[in-house]
mmCIF file of C-alpha atoms in Angstrom:
data_model
loop_
_atom_site.group_PDB
_atom_site.id
_atom_site.type_symbol
_atom_site.label_atom_id
_atom_site.label_comp_id
_atom_site.label_asym_id
_atom_site.label_seq_id
_atom_site.Cartn_x
_atom_site.Cartn_y
_atom_site.Cartn_z
ATOM 1 C CA MET A 44 89.109 116.208 105.864
ATOM 2 C CA SER A 45 92.483 117.870 106.086
ATOM 3 C CA GLY A 46 95.023 118.469 108.813
ATOM 4 C CA SER A 47 98.582 117.814 109.857
ATOM 5 C CA GLN A 48 100.344 114.501 110.195
ATOM 6 C CA ASP A 49 100.953 115.251 113.872
ATOM 7 C CA ASP A 50 97.284 115.305 114.841
ATOM 8 C CA GLY A 51 96.499 112.085 112.995
ATOM 9 C CA VAL A 52 93.903 113.613 110.691
ATOM 10 C CA ARG A 53 93.846 112.546 107.070
ATOM 11 C CA VAL A 54 95.612 114.992 104.780
ATOM 12 C CA ALA A 55 94.466 115.868 101.278
ATOM 13 C CA GLY A 56 97.018 115.709 98.507
ATOM 14 C CA ALA A 57 100.444 114.155 98.218
ATOM 15 C CA GLY A 58 103.111 114.227 100.910
ATOM 16 C CA PRO A 59 105.233 111.919 103.020
ATOM 17 C CA PRO A 60 103.426 108.635 103.705
ATOM 18 C CA LEU A 61 101.388 108.291 106.859
ATOM 19 C CA GLU A 62 102.600 105.290 108.851
ATOM 20 C CA ILE A 63 99.661 103.416 110.368
ATOM 21 C CA ALA A 64 100.214 100.669 112.948
ATOM 22 C CA CYS A 65 97.666 97.831 112.696
ATOM 23 C CA ASP A 66 96.427 94.784 114.552
ATOM 24 C CA GLU A 67 93.272 92.667 114.695
ATOM 25 C CA SER A 68 90.987 90.869 117.115
ATOM 26 C CA GLY A 69 88.530 88.028 116.678
ATOM 27 C CA SER A 70 90.305 85.949 114.065
ATOM 28 C CA ASP A 71 88.933 82.434 113.616
ATOM 29 C CA GLY A 72 90.488 81.978 110.186
ATOM 30 C CA GLU A 73 87.877 80.831 107.707
ATOM 31 C CA ASN A 74 85.614 79.272 110.336
ATOM 32 C CA LEU A 75 83.139 82.146 110.519
ATOM 33 C CA THR A 76 80.000 80.212 111.472
ATOM 34 C CA GLY A 77 81.431 77.997 114.206
ATOM 35 C CA GLY A 78 84.246 80.014 115.701
ATOM 36 C CA ASN A 79 84.648 81.668 119.072
ATOM 37 C CA THR A 80 83.602 85.188 118.061
ATOM 38 C CA ASP A 81 80.908 86.766 115.907
ATOM 39 C CA VAL A 82 82.780 90.001 115.134
ATOM 40 C CA PHE A 83 86.196 90.650 113.601
ATOM 41 C CA ALA A 84 87.917 93.987 114.196
ATOM 42 C CA HIS A 85 90.954 95.521 112.502
ATOM 43 C CA ALA A 86 92.398 98.710 113.986
ATOM 44 C CA GLY A 87 94.834 101.276 112.638
ATOM 45 C CA VAL A 88 96.620 103.838 114.817
ATOM 46 C CA HIS A 89 98.502 106.920 113.606
ATOM 47 C CA LEU A 90 101.005 107.986 116.265
ATOM 48 C CA SER A 91 104.763 108.297 116.428
ATOM 49 C CA VAL A 92 106.599 105.475 118.174
ATOM 50 C CA ALA A 93 107.487 107.835 121.028
ATOM 51 C CA ALA A 94 103.883 108.994 121.434
ATOM 52 C CA GLY A 95 102.641 105.407 121.324
ATOM 53 C CA ALA A 96 105.115 104.389 124.015
ATOM 54 C CA ALA A 97 103.978 107.282 126.218
ATOM 55 C CA VAL A 98 100.334 106.190 125.936
ATOM 56 C CA VAL A 99 101.200 102.579 126.786
ATOM 57 C CA ARG A 100 103.154 103.774 129.822
ATOM 58 C CA GLU A 101 100.208 105.892 130.922
ATOM 59 C CA ILE A 102 97.859 102.904 130.629
ATOM 60 C CA ARG A 103 100.233 100.773 132.694
ATOM 61 C CA ASP A 104 100.532 103.503 135.310
ATOM 62 C CA ARG A 105 96.761 103.778 135.579
ATOM 63 C CA ILE A 106 96.008 100.049 135.645
ATOM 64 C CA ARG A 107 99.044 98.880 137.656
ATOM 65 C CA SER A 108 98.735 95.206 136.749
ATOM 66 C CA PRO A 109 101.832 92.998 137.224
ATOM 67 C CA ALA A 110 101.235 91.405 133.799
ATOM 68 C CA GLU A 111 104.204 91.722 131.443
ATOM 69 C CA GLU A 112 101.990 92.188 128.398
ATOM 70 C CA TYR A 113 98.727 94.092 128.592
ATOM 71 C CA LYS A 114 95.772 93.119 126.426
ATOM 72 C CA ALA A 115 92.343 94.604 125.744
ATOM 73 C CA THR A 116 90.922 92.362 128.465
ATOM 74 C CA HIS A 117 92.754 94.431 131.081
ATOM 75 C CA LEU A 118 90.991 97.582 129.906
ATOM 76 C CA LEU A 119 87.616 95.853 129.647
ATOM 77 C CA ARG A 120 87.547 94.888 133.322
ATOM 78 C CA GLU A 121 84.959 96.858 135.254
ATOM 79 C CA LYS A 122 87.537 98.050 137.785
ATOM 80 C CA HIS A 123 89.437 99.734 134.927
ATOM 81 C CA ARG A 124 86.369 101.348 133.338
ATOM 82 C CA ALA A 125 87.714 104.862 133.923
ATOM 83 C CA VAL A 126 90.918 104.009 132.029
ATOM 84 C CA LEU A 127 88.933 102.575 129.120
ATOM 85 C CA GLU A 128 86.743 105.670 128.874
ATOM 86 C CA TRP A 129 89.812 107.930 129.075
ATOM 87 C CA LEU A 130 91.462 106.016 126.211
ATOM 88 C CA LEU A 131 88.459 106.357 123.887
ATOM 89 C CA ALA A 132 87.109 109.746 124.951
ATOM 90 C CA PRO A 133 87.095 112.851 122.749
ATOM 91 C CA GLY A 134 90.378 114.585 123.455
ATOM 92 C CA GLY A 135 91.906 111.309 124.632
ATOM 93 C CA PRO A 136 95.162 109.829 123.315
ATOM 94 C CA LEU A 137 93.516 107.992 120.384
ATOM 95 C CA HIS A 138 90.938 110.614 119.416
ATOM 96 C CA ARG A 139 91.260 111.399 115.676
ATOM 97 C CA ARG A 140 94.363 109.182 115.605
ATOM 98 C CA ALA A 141 92.766 105.763 115.184
ATOM 99 C CA ARG A 142 90.141 103.920 113.175
ATOM 100 C CA VAL A 143 88.657 100.426 113.394
ATOM 101 C CA HIS A 144 87.097 98.361 110.618
ATOM 102 C CA LEU A 145 84.430 95.913 111.822
ATOM 103 C CA THR A 146 83.193 92.730 110.174
ATOM 104 C CA GLU A 147 80.000 90.974 111.227
ATOM 105 C CA LYS A 148 81.070 87.424 110.438
ATOM 106 C CA THR A 149 77.689 85.933 109.552
ATOM 107 C CA PHE A 150 76.983 88.720 107.097
ATOM 108 C CA PHE A 151 80.484 88.330 105.649
ATOM 109 C CA VAL A 152 79.741 84.678 104.813
ATOM 110 C CA VAL A 153 76.520 85.653 103.034
ATOM 111 C CA ASP A 154 78.243 88.528 101.264
ATOM 112 C CA ARG A 155 81.092 86.339 100.012
ATOM 113 C CA VAL A 156 78.947 83.480 98.727
ATOM 114 C CA VAL A 157 76.635 85.884 96.899
ATOM 115 C CA ALA A 158 79.686 87.699 95.480
ATOM 116 C CA LEU A 159 81.064 84.409 94.177
ATOM 117 C CA LEU A 160 77.841 83.180 92.590
ATOM 118 C CA LEU A 161 75.917 86.352 91.709
ATOM 119 C CA ASP A 162 78.206 89.374 92.183
ATOM 120 C CA ASP A 163 75.181 91.314 93.475
ATOM 121 C CA PRO A 164 75.783 93.066 96.838
ATOM 122 C CA ALA A 165 72.138 94.116 97.186
ATOM 123 C CA GLU A 166 71.063 90.479 97.092
ATOM 124 C CA ALA A 167 73.521 89.629 99.867
ATOM 125 C CA LEU A 168 71.933 92.177 102.173
ATOM 126 C CA ALA A 169 68.418 91.081 101.159
ATOM 127 C CA LEU A 170 69.193 87.428 101.907
ATOM 128 C CA PHE A 171 70.877 88.276 105.191
ATOM 129 C CA ARG A 172 67.980 90.406 106.392
ATOM 130 C CA ALA A 173 65.329 87.847 105.401
ATOM 131 C CA GLY A 174 67.215 84.600 106.057
ATOM 132 C CA ARG A 175 66.463 83.830 109.691
ATOM 133 C CA ARG A 176 62.893 85.137 109.454
ATOM 134 C CA ASP A 177 61.978 83.190 106.296
ATOM 135 C CA LEU A 178 64.013 80.013 106.754
ATOM 136 C CA GLY A 179 63.730 79.669 110.528
ATOM 137 C CA ALA A 180 66.674 79.340 112.891
ATOM 138 C CA ASP A 181 67.524 75.787 111.789
ATOM 139 C CA GLY A 182 67.236 76.468 108.064
ATOM 140 C CA TRP A 183 69.288 79.643 108.321
ATOM 141 C CA ARG A 184 71.982 77.815 110.312
ATOM 142 C CA ASP A 185 72.079 75.050 107.692
ATOM 143 C CA PHE A 186 72.549 77.569 104.895
ATOM 144 C CA LEU A 187 75.338 79.407 106.704
ATOM 145 C CA LEU A 188 77.175 76.168 107.441
ATOM 146 C CA VAL A 189 77.153 74.928 103.839
ATOM 147 C CA ALA A 190 78.037 78.392 102.511
ATOM 148 C CA ASN A 191 81.003 78.571 104.883
ATOM 149 C CA GLN A 192 82.031 75.062 103.826
ATOM 150 C CA LEU A 193 81.776 75.895 100.117
ATOM 151 C CA LEU A 194 84.090 78.885 100.394
ATOM 152 C CA ARG A 195 86.763 77.541 102.748
ATOM 153 C CA THR A 196 90.061 76.780 101.076
ATOM 154 C CA ARG A 197 90.502 73.792 103.402
ATOM 155 C CA ASN A 198 87.172 72.490 104.590
ATOM 156 C CA GLY A 199 88.013 68.945 105.659
ATOM 157 C CA GLY A 200 85.391 67.378 103.400
ATOM 158 C CA GLU A 201 85.934 64.664 100.813
ATOM 159 C CA PRO A 202 86.869 66.124 97.411
ATOM 160 C CA GLY A 203 83.808 66.555 95.229
ATOM 161 C CA THR A 204 81.287 66.596 98.089
ATOM 162 C CA THR A 205 81.208 70.261 99.019
ATOM 163 C CA VAL A 206 79.418 71.633 95.952
ATOM 164 C CA PRO A 207 76.693 68.920 95.877
ATOM 165 C CA LEU A 208 76.035 69.444 99.600
ATOM 166 C CA PHE A 209 75.659 73.185 99.136
ATOM 167 C CA PHE A 210 73.187 72.873 96.262
ATOM 168 C CA ARG A 211 71.184 70.063 97.894
ATOM 169 C CA THR A 212 70.762 72.273 100.945
ATOM 170 C CA VAL A 213 69.804 75.326 98.895
ATOM 171 C CA ASP A 214 67.314 73.326 96.801
ATOM 172 C CA ALA A 215 65.688 71.868 99.924
ATOM 173 C CA LEU A 216 65.361 75.321 101.494
ATOM 174 C CA CYS A 217 63.854 76.726 98.308
ATOM 175 C CA ARG A 218 61.190 74.006 98.275
ATOM 176 C CA ALA A 219 60.419 74.283 101.974
ATOM 177 C CA HIS A 220 60.120 78.069 101.947
ATOM 178 C CA ALA A 221 58.910 78.801 98.419
ATOM 179 C CA GLY A 222 57.588 82.275 97.796
ATOM 180 C CA THR A 223 59.545 84.002 100.556
ATOM 181 C CA PRO A 224 62.069 86.793 99.881
ATOM 182 C CA ALA A 225 64.894 84.547 101.116
ATOM 183 C CA ALA A 226 63.853 81.732 98.778
ATOM 184 C CA ARG A 227 63.858 84.165 95.856
ATOM 185 C CA VAL A 228 67.554 84.865 96.395
ATOM 186 C CA LEU A 229 68.309 81.189 97.045
ATOM 187 C CA GLU A 230 66.677 80.302 93.710
ATOM 188 C CA ARG A 231 69.148 82.589 91.972
ATOM 189 C CA LEU A 232 72.024 80.925 93.828
ATOM 190 C CA ALA A 233 70.695 77.481 92.909
ATOM 191 C CA ALA A 234 71.091 78.317 89.210
ATOM 192 C CA ARG A 235 74.787 79.176 89.586
ATOM 193 C CA ARG A 236 76.447 75.803 90.017
ATOM 194 C CA GLU A 237 79.099 76.384 87.354
ATOM 195 C CA PRO A 238 81.035 79.153 89.179
ATOM 196 C CA ALA A 239 80.857 77.131 92.382
ATOM 197 C CA GLU A 240 82.380 74.108 90.624
ATOM 198 C CA ALA A 241 85.068 76.299 89.022
ATOM 199 C CA TYR A 242 85.958 77.811 92.388
ATOM 200 C CA ARG A 243 86.368 74.440 94.123
ATOM 201 C CA THR A 244 88.267 72.972 91.151
ATOM 202 C CA GLY A 245 90.743 75.839 91.227
ATOM 203 C CA LEU A 246 91.416 75.182 94.903
ATOM 204 C CA LEU A 247 91.766 71.430 94.555
ATOM 205 C CA ASP A 248 93.924 71.173 91.446
ATOM 206 C CA GLY A 249 96.497 73.735 92.533
ATOM 207 C CA SER A 250 95.895 76.004 89.537
ATOM 208 C CA ALA A 251 94.998 78.928 91.810
ATOM 209 C CA VAL A 252 97.099 80.816 94.305
ATOM 210 C CA ARG A 253 95.063 80.636 97.484
ATOM 211 C CA ILE A 254 93.701 83.969 98.560
ATOM 212 C CA PRO A 255 91.072 82.907 101.111
ATOM 213 C CA VAL A 256 87.861 84.781 100.347
ATOM 214 C CA LEU A 257 86.497 84.012 103.814
ATOM 215 C CA ASN A 258 89.276 85.509 105.895
ATOM 216 C CA PRO A 259 88.195 89.070 106.767
ATOM 217 C CA LEU A 260 91.734 90.263 107.490
ATOM 218 C CA LEU A 261 92.747 90.857 103.865
ATOM 219 C CA PRO A 262 89.836 93.139 102.869
ATOM 220 C CA ALA A 263 90.030 94.859 106.262
ATOM 221 C CA ILE A 264 93.655 95.807 105.607
ATOM 222 C CA ILE A 265 92.658 97.285 102.254
ATOM 223 C CA SER A 266 89.813 99.231 103.856
ATOM 224 C CA THR A 267 92.201 100.560 106.504
ATOM 225 C CA ALA A 268 94.543 101.787 103.778
ATOM 226 C CA ALA A 269 91.587 103.322 101.912
ATOM 227 C CA TYR A 270 90.482 105.311 104.944
ATOM 228 C CA TRP A 271 93.877 106.778 105.770
ATOM 229 C CA SER A 272 94.806 107.498 102.140
ATOM 230 C CA ALA A 273 91.615 109.408 101.318
ATOM 231 C CA GLY A 274 92.583 112.519 99.366
ATOM 232 C CA GLY A 275 95.601 110.808 97.838
ATOM 233 C CA ARG A 276 97.974 110.814 100.811
ATOM 234 C CA PRO A 277 100.199 107.712 100.562
ATOM 235 C CA VAL A 278 100.150 105.326 103.511
ATOM 236 C CA ARG A 279 102.463 102.656 104.853
ATOM 237 C CA LEU A 280 100.927 99.980 107.076
ATOM 238 C CA VAL A 281 103.049 98.514 109.863
ATOM 239 C CA HIS A 282 101.238 95.316 110.821
ATOM 240 C CA ASP A 283 101.551 92.723 113.536
ATOM 241 C CA ARG A 284 102.826 89.450 112.140
ATOM 242 C CA GLN A 285 100.106 87.024 111.042
ATOM 243 C CA ASN A 286 100.559 83.588 109.489
ATOM 244 C CA ILE A 287 98.081 84.434 106.735
ATOM 245 C CA LEU A 288 100.143 87.430 105.630
ATOM 246 C CA THR A 289 102.550 85.571 103.381
ATOM 247 C CA PRO A 290 104.637 87.527 100.855
ATOM 248 C CA GLU A 291 102.297 86.559 98.002
ATOM 249 C CA ARG A 292 99.228 87.687 99.930
ATOM 250 C CA ILE A 293 100.842 90.961 100.907
ATOM 251 C CA ALA A 294 101.658 91.470 97.223
ATOM 252 C CA TRP A 295 97.987 90.787 96.393
ATOM 253 C CA ILE A 296 96.849 93.330 99.005
ATOM 254 C CA GLU A 297 99.188 95.991 97.624
ATOM 255 C CA ARG A 298 98.183 95.328 94.001
ATOM 256 C CA THR A 299 94.474 95.239 94.789
ATOM 257 C CA ALA A 300 94.672 98.489 96.723
ATOM 258 C CA ARG A 301 96.539 100.278 93.955
ATOM 259 C CA ARG A 302 94.135 98.912 91.335
ATOM 260 C CA ASP A 303 91.305 100.462 93.331
ATOM 261 C CA GLY A 304 93.041 103.844 93.506
ATOM 262 C CA ILE A 305 94.257 103.478 97.110
ATOM 263 C CA ALA A 306 97.660 105.047 97.755
ATOM 264 C CA LEU A 307 99.111 102.109 99.674
ATOM 265 C CA GLU A 308 102.897 102.215 99.553
ATOM 266 C CA GLU A 309 103.739 99.144 101.587
ATOM 267 C CA VAL A 310 102.557 96.583 104.131
ATOM 268 C CA ARG A 311 105.403 95.778 106.507
ATOM 269 C CA LEU A 312 105.233 93.099 109.215
ATOM 270 C CA VAL A 313 106.843 93.649 112.608
ATOM 271 C CA ALA A 314 106.762 91.896 115.973
ATOM 272 C CA ALA A 315 104.114 93.549 118.143
ATOM 273 C CA ARG A 316 106.392 93.765 121.181
ATOM 274 C CA THR A 317 108.840 95.937 119.277
ATOM 275 C CA ASP A 318 106.299 98.653 118.449
ATOM 276 C CA PRO A 319 104.029 100.204 121.105
ATOM 277 C CA ARG A 320 101.733 101.565 118.391
ATOM 278 C CA ILE A 321 100.797 98.018 117.457
ATOM 279 C CA GLN A 322 100.002 97.301 121.094
ATOM 280 C CA LEU A 323 97.602 100.257 121.027
ATOM 281 C CA ALA A 324 96.047 98.929 117.824
ATOM 282 C CA ASP A 325 95.648 95.576 119.589
ATOM 283 C CA PHE A 326 93.904 97.313 122.503
ATOM 284 C CA LEU A 327 91.529 99.184 120.196
ATOM 285 C CA ALA A 328 90.732 96.125 118.066
ATOM 286 C CA GLY A 329 89.973 93.993 121.117
ATOM 287 C CA ILE A 330 87.837 96.690 122.729
ATOM 288 C CA ALA A 331 85.957 97.341 119.501
ATOM 289 C CA ARG A 332 85.274 93.662 118.916
ATOM 290 C CA LYS A 333 83.783 93.226 122.387
ATOM 291 C CA VAL A 334 81.735 96.428 122.348
ATOM 292 C CA ALA A 335 80.410 95.778 118.834
ATOM 293 C CA SER A 336 79.585 92.142 119.631
ATOM 294 C CA ASP A 337 77.653 93.199 122.719
ATOM 295 C CA GLU A 338 75.726 95.725 120.637
ATOM 296 C CA LEU A 339 75.018 93.126 117.943
ATOM 297 C CA ASN A 340 73.598 90.750 120.547
ATOM 298 C CA GLY A 341 71.365 93.296 122.247
ATOM 299 C CA ARG A 342 73.432 93.772 125.390
ATOM 300 C CA GLY A 343 75.324 96.884 124.398
ATOM 301 C CA ASP A 344 76.707 99.432 126.830
ATOM 302 C CA PRO A 345 75.372 102.806 125.588
ATOM 303 C CA VAL A 346 78.364 104.755 126.903
ATOM 304 C CA LEU A 347 80.986 102.484 125.341
ATOM 305 C CA THR A 348 79.059 102.184 122.080
ATOM 306 C CA ALA A 349 78.850 105.970 121.836
ATOM 307 C CA LEU A 350 82.596 106.273 122.478
ATOM 308 C CA LEU A 351 83.415 103.581 119.920
ATOM 309 C CA ARG A 352 81.201 105.125 117.245
ATOM 310 C CA SER A 353 83.702 107.888 116.468
ATOM 311 C CA TYR A 354 86.345 105.242 115.670
ATOM 312 C CA VAL A 355 84.239 102.957 113.440
ATOM 313 C CA ASP A 356 85.026 102.899 109.725
ATOM 314 C CA PRO A 357 81.726 103.610 107.892
ATOM 315 C CA ALA A 358 82.850 101.069 105.275
ATOM 316 C CA SER A 359 82.745 98.258 107.843
ATOM 317 C CA VAL A 360 81.053 95.045 106.665
ATOM 318 C CA TRP A 361 77.890 94.863 108.742
ATOM 319 C CA GLY A 362 74.424 93.535 107.969
ATOM 320 C CA ASP A 363 72.330 93.853 111.122
ATOM 321 C CA ALA A 364 70.243 97.010 110.686
ATOM 322 C CA ARG A 365 69.746 98.035 114.308
ATOM 323 C CA SER A 366 73.329 97.704 115.522
ATOM 324 C CA ARG A 367 74.671 99.077 112.244
ATOM 325 C CA ALA A 368 72.873 102.356 112.831
ATOM 326 C CA VAL A 369 74.029 102.579 116.453
ATOM 327 C CA LEU A 370 77.648 101.805 115.585
ATOM 328 C CA GLY A 371 77.748 104.310 112.747
ATOM 329 C CA VAL A 372 78.373 101.956 109.838
ATOM 330 C CA GLY A 373 77.513 103.701 106.566
ATOM 331 C CA PRO A 374 76.030 102.730 103.200
ATOM 332 C CA ALA A 375 79.242 100.922 102.210
ATOM 333 C CA ALA A 376 77.964 97.959 104.218
ATOM 334 C CA ASP A 377 75.520 97.425 101.348
ATOM 335 C CA GLY A 378 78.462 96.497 99.161
ATOM 336 C CA ALA A 379 79.623 99.814 97.725
ATOM 337 C CA GLY A 380 83.175 100.915 98.244
ATOM 338 C CA ARG A 381 84.749 97.835 99.767
ATOM 339 C CA PRO A 382 87.319 95.541 98.153
ATOM 340 C CA ARG A 383 86.028 92.954 95.769
ATOM 341 C CA PRO A 384 86.906 89.325 96.527
ATOM 342 C CA PRO A 385 89.451 87.522 94.361
ATOM 343 C CA ASP A 386 88.267 86.152 91.036
ATOM 344 C CA THR A 387 86.633 82.724 90.938
ATOM 345 C CA GLY A 388 89.413 80.264 91.662
ATOM 346 C CA SER A 389 91.160 82.822 93.887
ATOM 347 C CA ARG A 390 93.800 83.616 91.286
ATOM 348 C CA LEU A 391 96.058 86.532 91.982
ATOM 349 C CA ARG A 392 95.728 89.435 89.637
#
């Protein structure tokens, strides 16, 4: 796809960097199985500061709330439905100027644990699709909990207990559900204790720089850069400040992106209140998280889902087959084309 910088369309070939303003919604850190949300969303907006400010003013004029700071919740109120539809509609202020990367958190846990132990994306999707059916609701919940615990950099457990708990749980599930497709994948995981031990040892002994494999923000940032830099156009990401985005992690993001052929020039952190484009990215991320979560849970709004679809990054990390098709997530959800997790031990490269 080609076009001019002014209309927000990706441009083929080299040129001045596109500056993309970014924010997220749905962050629960590394607690992906017991947090407050089941979807994480990361949005990028390509507008000038002046154009972004004009859109924010228009939203305020239309909503007329006395709140000093507007959030996505203002737009999601039923009484402001017309404003929400205007914001997302074809020809609206964000049309072809914004993109949102979605992460289905439960699938992300499965994807990351399979990546650590097997490095086989197809098996992650197979286990996710079969898990609840073959293991039952309780067994599937038990697996997700111990997988989340295994991967967390700080999991609150006694040192040396996390790996045994994970493999005891996997072994028990294999025995109880032998012969099922889910058990077949679990049997492969059960034979991979050594990389699990190496991963936990690297976290505990301080020999690894901690790049949390379970926090979806880092790969989402890389995917955002990949989308906007398609065709080789360099991009600069202006991102809302986040505690996880330390200088060493930003350096890892930039190196990983460049290693993967993504023309990411820089990730720069700014205070959201100083840049109206980031406020728009916050709106879009919050809206997308809510709309996608409703669709995932079978209570989607067909109109809003259809409007959101044109903003969804096909490389979003999504496992549920029905909602994936409706949201417009592409084959990259099977594992192709998205950033690999850090090496075992989470060492920076």
